[in-house]
Coordinates of C-alpha atoms and ligand atoms in Angstrom, one line a residue:
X722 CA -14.4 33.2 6.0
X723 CA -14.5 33.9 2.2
X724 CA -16.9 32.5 0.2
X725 CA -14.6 30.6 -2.2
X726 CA -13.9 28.6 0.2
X727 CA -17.2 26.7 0.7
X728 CA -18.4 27.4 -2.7
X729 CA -15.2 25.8 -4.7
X730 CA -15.6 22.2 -2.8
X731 CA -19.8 21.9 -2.2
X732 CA -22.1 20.8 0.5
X733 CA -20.3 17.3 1.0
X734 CA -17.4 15.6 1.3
X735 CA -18.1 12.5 -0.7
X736 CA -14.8 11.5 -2.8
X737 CA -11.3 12.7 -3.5
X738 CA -11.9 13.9 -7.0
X739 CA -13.9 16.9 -6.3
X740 CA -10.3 18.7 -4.9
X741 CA -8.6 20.4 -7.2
X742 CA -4.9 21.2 -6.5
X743 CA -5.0 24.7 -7.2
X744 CA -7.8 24.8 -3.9
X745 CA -5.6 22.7 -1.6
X746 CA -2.3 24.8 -2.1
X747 CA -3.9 27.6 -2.2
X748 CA -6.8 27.7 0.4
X749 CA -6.7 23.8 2.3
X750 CA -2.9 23.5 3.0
X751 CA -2.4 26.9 3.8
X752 CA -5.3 27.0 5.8
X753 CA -4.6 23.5 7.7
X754 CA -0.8 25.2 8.7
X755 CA -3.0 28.1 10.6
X756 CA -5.1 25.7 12.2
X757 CA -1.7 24.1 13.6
X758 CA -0.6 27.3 15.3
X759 CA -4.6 27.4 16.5
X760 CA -4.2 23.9 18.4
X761 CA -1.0 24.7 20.2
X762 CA -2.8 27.5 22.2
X763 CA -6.1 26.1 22.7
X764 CA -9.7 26.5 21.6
X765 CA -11.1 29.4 19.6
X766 CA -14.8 29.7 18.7
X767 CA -14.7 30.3 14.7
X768 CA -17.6 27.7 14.9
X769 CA -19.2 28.1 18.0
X770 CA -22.3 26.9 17.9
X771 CA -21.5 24.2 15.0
X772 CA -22.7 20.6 16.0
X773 CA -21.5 17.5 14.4
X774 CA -22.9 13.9 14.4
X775 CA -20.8 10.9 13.8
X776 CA -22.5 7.8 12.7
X777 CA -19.7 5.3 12.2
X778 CA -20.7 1.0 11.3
X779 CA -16.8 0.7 11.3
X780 CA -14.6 1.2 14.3
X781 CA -11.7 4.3 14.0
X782 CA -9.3 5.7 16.4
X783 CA -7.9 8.6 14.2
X784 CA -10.6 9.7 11.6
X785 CA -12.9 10.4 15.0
X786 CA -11.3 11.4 16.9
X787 CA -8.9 14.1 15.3
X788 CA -12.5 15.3 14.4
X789 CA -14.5 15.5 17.5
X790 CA -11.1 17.3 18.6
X791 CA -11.2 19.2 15.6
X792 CA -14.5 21.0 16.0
X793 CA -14.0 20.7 19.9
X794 CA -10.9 22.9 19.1
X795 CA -13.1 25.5 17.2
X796 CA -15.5 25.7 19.5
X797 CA -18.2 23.4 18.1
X798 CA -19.5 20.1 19.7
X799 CA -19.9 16.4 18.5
X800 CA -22.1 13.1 19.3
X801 CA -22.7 10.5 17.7
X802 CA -23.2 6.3 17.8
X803 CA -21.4 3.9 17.0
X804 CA -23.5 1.1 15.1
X805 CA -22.4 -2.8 14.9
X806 CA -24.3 -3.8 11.3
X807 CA -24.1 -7.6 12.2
X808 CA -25.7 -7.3 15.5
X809 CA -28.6 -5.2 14.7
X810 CA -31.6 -7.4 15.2
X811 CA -34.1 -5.3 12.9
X812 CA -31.9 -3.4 10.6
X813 CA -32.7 0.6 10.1
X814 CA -32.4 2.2 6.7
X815 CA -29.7 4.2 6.7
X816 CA -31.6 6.5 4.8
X817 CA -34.2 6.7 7.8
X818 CA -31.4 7.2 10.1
X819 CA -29.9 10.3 8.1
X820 CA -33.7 11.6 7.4
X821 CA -34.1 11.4 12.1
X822 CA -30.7 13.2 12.3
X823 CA -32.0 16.3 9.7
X824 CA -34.7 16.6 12.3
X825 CA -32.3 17.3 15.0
X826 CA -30.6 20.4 13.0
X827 CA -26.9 19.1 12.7
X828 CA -24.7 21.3 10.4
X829 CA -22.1 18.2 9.6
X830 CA -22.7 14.7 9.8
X831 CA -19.4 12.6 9.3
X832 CA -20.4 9.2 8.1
X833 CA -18.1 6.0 8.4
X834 CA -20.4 3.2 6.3
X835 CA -19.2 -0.8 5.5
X836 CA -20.6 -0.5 2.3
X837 CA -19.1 1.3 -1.1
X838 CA -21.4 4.6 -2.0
X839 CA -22.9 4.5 2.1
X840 CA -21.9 8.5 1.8
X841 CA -23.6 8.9 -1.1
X842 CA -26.8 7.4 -0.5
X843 CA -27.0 9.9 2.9
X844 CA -25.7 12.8 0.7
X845 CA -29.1 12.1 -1.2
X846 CA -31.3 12.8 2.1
X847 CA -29.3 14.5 4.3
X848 CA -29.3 18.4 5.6
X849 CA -26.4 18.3 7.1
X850 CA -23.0 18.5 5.3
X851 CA -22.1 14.8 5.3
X852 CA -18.4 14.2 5.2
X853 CA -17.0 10.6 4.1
X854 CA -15.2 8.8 6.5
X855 CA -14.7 5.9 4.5
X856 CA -17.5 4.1 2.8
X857 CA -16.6 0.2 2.6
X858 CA -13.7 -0.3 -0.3
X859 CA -14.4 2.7 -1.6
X860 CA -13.1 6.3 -0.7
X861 CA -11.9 8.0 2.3
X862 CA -11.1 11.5 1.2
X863 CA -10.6 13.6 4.1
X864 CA -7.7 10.6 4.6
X865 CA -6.2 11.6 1.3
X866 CA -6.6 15.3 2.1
X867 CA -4.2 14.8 5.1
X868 CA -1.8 12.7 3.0
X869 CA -1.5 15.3 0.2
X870 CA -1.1 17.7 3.0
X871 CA 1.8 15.7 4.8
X872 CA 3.5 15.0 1.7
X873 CA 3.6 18.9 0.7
X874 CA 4.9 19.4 4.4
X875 CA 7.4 17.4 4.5
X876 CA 8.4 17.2 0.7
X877 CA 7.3 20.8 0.5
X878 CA 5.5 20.1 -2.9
X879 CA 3.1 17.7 -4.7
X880 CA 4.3 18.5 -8.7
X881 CA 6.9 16.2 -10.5
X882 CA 7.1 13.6 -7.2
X883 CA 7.5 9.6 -7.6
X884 CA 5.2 7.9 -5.4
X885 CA 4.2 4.4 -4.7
X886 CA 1.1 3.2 -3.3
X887 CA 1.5 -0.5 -1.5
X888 CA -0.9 -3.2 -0.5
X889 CA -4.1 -4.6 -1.4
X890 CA -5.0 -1.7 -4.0
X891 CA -8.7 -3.4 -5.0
X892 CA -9.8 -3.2 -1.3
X893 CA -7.8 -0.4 0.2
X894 CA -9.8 3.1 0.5
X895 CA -7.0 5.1 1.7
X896 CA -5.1 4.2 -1.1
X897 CA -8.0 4.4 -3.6
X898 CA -8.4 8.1 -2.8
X899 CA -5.1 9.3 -2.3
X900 CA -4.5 7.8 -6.1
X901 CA -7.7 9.7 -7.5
X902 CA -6.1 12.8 -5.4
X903 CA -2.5 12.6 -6.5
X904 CA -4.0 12.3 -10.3
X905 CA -5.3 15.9 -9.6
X906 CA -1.8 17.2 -8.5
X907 CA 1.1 16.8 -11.4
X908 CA 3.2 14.1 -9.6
X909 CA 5.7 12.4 -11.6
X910 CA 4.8 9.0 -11.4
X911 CA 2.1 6.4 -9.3
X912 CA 4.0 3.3 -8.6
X913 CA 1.3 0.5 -7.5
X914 CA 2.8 -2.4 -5.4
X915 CA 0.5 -4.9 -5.3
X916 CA -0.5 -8.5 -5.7
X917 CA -1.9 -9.7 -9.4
X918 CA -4.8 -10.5 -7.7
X919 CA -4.9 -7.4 -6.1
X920 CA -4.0 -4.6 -8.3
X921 CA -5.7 -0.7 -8.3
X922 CA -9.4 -0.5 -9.9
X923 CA -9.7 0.1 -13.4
X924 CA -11.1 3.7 -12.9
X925 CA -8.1 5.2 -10.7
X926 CA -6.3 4.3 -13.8
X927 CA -8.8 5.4 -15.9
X928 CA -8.2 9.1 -14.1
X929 CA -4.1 8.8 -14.2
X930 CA -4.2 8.3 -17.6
X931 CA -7.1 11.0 -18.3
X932 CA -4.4 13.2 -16.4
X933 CA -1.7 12.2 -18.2
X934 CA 0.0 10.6 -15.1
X935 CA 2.3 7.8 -15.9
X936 CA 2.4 4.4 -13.6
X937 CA 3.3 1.4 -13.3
X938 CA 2.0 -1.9 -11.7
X939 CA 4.2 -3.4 -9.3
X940 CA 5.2 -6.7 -7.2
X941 CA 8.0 -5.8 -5.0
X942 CA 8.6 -2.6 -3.1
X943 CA 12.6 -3.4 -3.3
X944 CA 11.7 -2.6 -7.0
X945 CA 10.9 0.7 -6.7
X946 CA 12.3 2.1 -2.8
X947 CA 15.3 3.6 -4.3
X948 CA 13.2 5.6 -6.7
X949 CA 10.6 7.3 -4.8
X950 CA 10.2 10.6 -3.2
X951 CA 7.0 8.7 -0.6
X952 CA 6.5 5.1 0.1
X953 CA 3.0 4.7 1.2
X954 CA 2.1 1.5 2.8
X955 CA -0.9 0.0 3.8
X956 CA -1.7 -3.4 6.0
X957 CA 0.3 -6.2 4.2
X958 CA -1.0 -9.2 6.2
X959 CA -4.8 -9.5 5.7
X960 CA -6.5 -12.7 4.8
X961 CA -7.0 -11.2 1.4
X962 CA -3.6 -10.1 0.8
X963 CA -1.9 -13.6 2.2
X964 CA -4.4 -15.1 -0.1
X965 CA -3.0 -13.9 -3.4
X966 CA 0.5 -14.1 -2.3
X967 CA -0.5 -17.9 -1.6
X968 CA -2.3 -18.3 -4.5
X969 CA 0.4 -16.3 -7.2
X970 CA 2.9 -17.9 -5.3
X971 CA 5.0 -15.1 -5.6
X972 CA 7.9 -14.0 -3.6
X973 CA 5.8 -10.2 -3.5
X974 CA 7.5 -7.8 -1.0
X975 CA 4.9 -5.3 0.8
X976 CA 6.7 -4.3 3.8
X977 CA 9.7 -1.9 5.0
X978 CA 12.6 -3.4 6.3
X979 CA 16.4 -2.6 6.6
X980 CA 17.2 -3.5 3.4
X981 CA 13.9 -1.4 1.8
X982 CA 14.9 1.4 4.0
X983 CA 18.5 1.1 3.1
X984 CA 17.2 1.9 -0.6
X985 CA 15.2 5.0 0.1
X986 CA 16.7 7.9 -0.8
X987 CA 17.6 10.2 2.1
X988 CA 14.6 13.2 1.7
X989 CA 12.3 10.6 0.9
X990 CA 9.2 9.9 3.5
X991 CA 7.6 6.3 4.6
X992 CA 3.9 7.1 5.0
X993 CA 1.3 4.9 6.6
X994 CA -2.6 5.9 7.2
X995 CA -3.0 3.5 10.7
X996 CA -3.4 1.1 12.3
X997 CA -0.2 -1.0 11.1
X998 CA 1.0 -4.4 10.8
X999 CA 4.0 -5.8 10.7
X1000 CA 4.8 -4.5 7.2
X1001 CA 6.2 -1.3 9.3
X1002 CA 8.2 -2.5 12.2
X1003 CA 8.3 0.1 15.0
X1004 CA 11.9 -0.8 15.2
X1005 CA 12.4 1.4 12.8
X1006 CA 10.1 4.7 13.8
X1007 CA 12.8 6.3 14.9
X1008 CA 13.7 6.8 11.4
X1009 CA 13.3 10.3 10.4
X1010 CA 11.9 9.1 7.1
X1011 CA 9.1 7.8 8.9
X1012 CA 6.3 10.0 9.1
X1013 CA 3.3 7.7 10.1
X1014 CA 2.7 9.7 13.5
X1015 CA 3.0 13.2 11.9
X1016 CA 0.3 12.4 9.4
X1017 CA -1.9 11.3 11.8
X1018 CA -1.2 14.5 13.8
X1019 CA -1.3 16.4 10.2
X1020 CA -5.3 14.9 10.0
X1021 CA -6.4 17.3 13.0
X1022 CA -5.1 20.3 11.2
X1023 CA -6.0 19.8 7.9
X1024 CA -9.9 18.4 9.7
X1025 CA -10.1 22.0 11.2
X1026 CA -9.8 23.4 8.3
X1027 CA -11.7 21.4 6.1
X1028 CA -14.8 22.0 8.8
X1029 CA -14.0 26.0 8.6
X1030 CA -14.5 25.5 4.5
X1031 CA -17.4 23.8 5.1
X1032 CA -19.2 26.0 7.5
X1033 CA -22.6 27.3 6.3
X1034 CA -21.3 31.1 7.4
X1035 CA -18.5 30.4 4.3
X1036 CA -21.8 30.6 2.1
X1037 CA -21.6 34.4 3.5
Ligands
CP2071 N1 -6.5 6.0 9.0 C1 -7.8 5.7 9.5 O1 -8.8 5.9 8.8 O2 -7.8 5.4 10.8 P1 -9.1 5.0 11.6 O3 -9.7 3.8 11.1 O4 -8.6 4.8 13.1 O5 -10.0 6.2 11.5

């Protein structure tokens, strides 16, 4: 494994801005499509020996498990726990938990925290590379990775595409990141469909317009579906989101339906990063458009190969 490939990202995996694009289409991406043909015959042993420990306050199906299969796949092996904040009766520092898992010589610990900046407070303590599985409203960037990664797949590039982000963009981590990504990569234009109440945080566009990204902020996805190359949804019925529809008592549209998908242009994909509501019907999965299930697939491939650039041997 070269050495570029550890030394160009660092030790952790904390937020989405420290990818560059040149890295991902270069090294990740390319690197994530190998990792595919890897999975369809089996396991391999490029990090045998490697031991990951997931330490998760939040409940996830996909970002754990594609990873415990991940490293499973490469011939490493995961543990972990699975911690309910509320119901702890004498609550542990999470510092002093990181500090009792150095002891116990992991090489990654992947971290899924209810609080914003969780990741970085164990980064500050921690041996292990610590990977951010989502810290509160804040980032989740190996999320983001994948989604670049699906959208170059299936679009077959990131440069000069129109893409709108929907949903509650104050709150929304998957959305968070993959903005502060897509800022990085020469798209177009970031369409944000949101609520007034709940529109993107002043420092994504603080980063687009450092880029020189153009966007605009939104209230209807009928507004801008037949103008996008990617739709990306997120969950359009929390309490927070009905709350500012109820409040702005605004007919806001946050959801795919026939006439939405009647709009989108024909080599145009409908992303979602899991689980889902009801603002993307599975009436309509069989839509080729549709690529909800493929980027969850994508997240085990491009997880392999983010854990390969983060092996200590890629320090060489
Ligand atoms: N997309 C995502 O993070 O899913 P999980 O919460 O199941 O990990």
């Amino acid at each position: 494994m070269p050495f570029a490939l550890r030394r160009s990202i660092g030790m952790h995996v904390l937020e989405a801005r420290q990818f560059e694009r040149a890295w991902l289409e270069s090294t990740l991406f390319p690197l994530a499509d190998r990792m595919a043909g890897l999975a369809e015959f089996g396991a391999h042993r490029l990090l045998d020996g490697k031991r990951l420990f997931w330490l998760f306050f939040e409940p996830s199906t996909r970002t754990r498990v594609s990873f415990e299969s991940a490293i499973a796949l490469l011939g490493g092996t995961a543990t972990g726990i699975q911690v309910d904040p509320r119901a702890e009766l004498i609550e542990e520092r999470l510092e002093d938990r990181v500090r009792v898992i150095n002891g116990y010589g992991y090489d990654y610990l992947l971290l899924r925290h209810h609080e914003e900046g969780g990741a970085e407070r164990a980064a500050a303590v921690s041996n292990a590379a610590v990977i951010n599985a989502g810290d509160g409203a804040g980032e989740h960037p190996t999320q983001a990775l994948l989604d670049a990664y699906t959208i170059w797949k299936e679009v077959g590039r990131l440069e000069g595409l129109r893409i709108a982000l929907v949903g509650d963009l104050t709150h929304e981590r998957s959305t968070a990141s993959l903005a502060r990504l897509l800022a990085r990569c020469g798209i177009a234009r970031l369409d944000f469909v949101s609520p007034e109440m709940l529109p993107p945080r002043p420092n994504i566009k603080a980063e687009l317009d450092a880029a020189g990204v153009p966007y605009r902020e939104l209230r209807d996805v009928r507004q801008v579906a037949a103008d996008v190359d990617v739709l990306y949804l997120t969950r359009a019925h929390t309490e927070r989101l009905l709350h500012a529809q109820r409040m702005e008592r605004e007919s806001g549209f946050y959801a795919v339906d026939r006439s939405v998908l009647d709009l989108l242009p024909e080599q145009s994909i409908v992303m979602h990063p899991l689980p889902r509501g009801a603002e993307l019907p599975p009436e309509f999965d069989s839509d080729p458009r549709v690529a909800c299930f493929r980027q969850a697939r994508n997240g085990l491939h491009v997880r392999m190969a983010l854990l390969l650039a983060l092996s200590r041997d890629a320090v060489g």
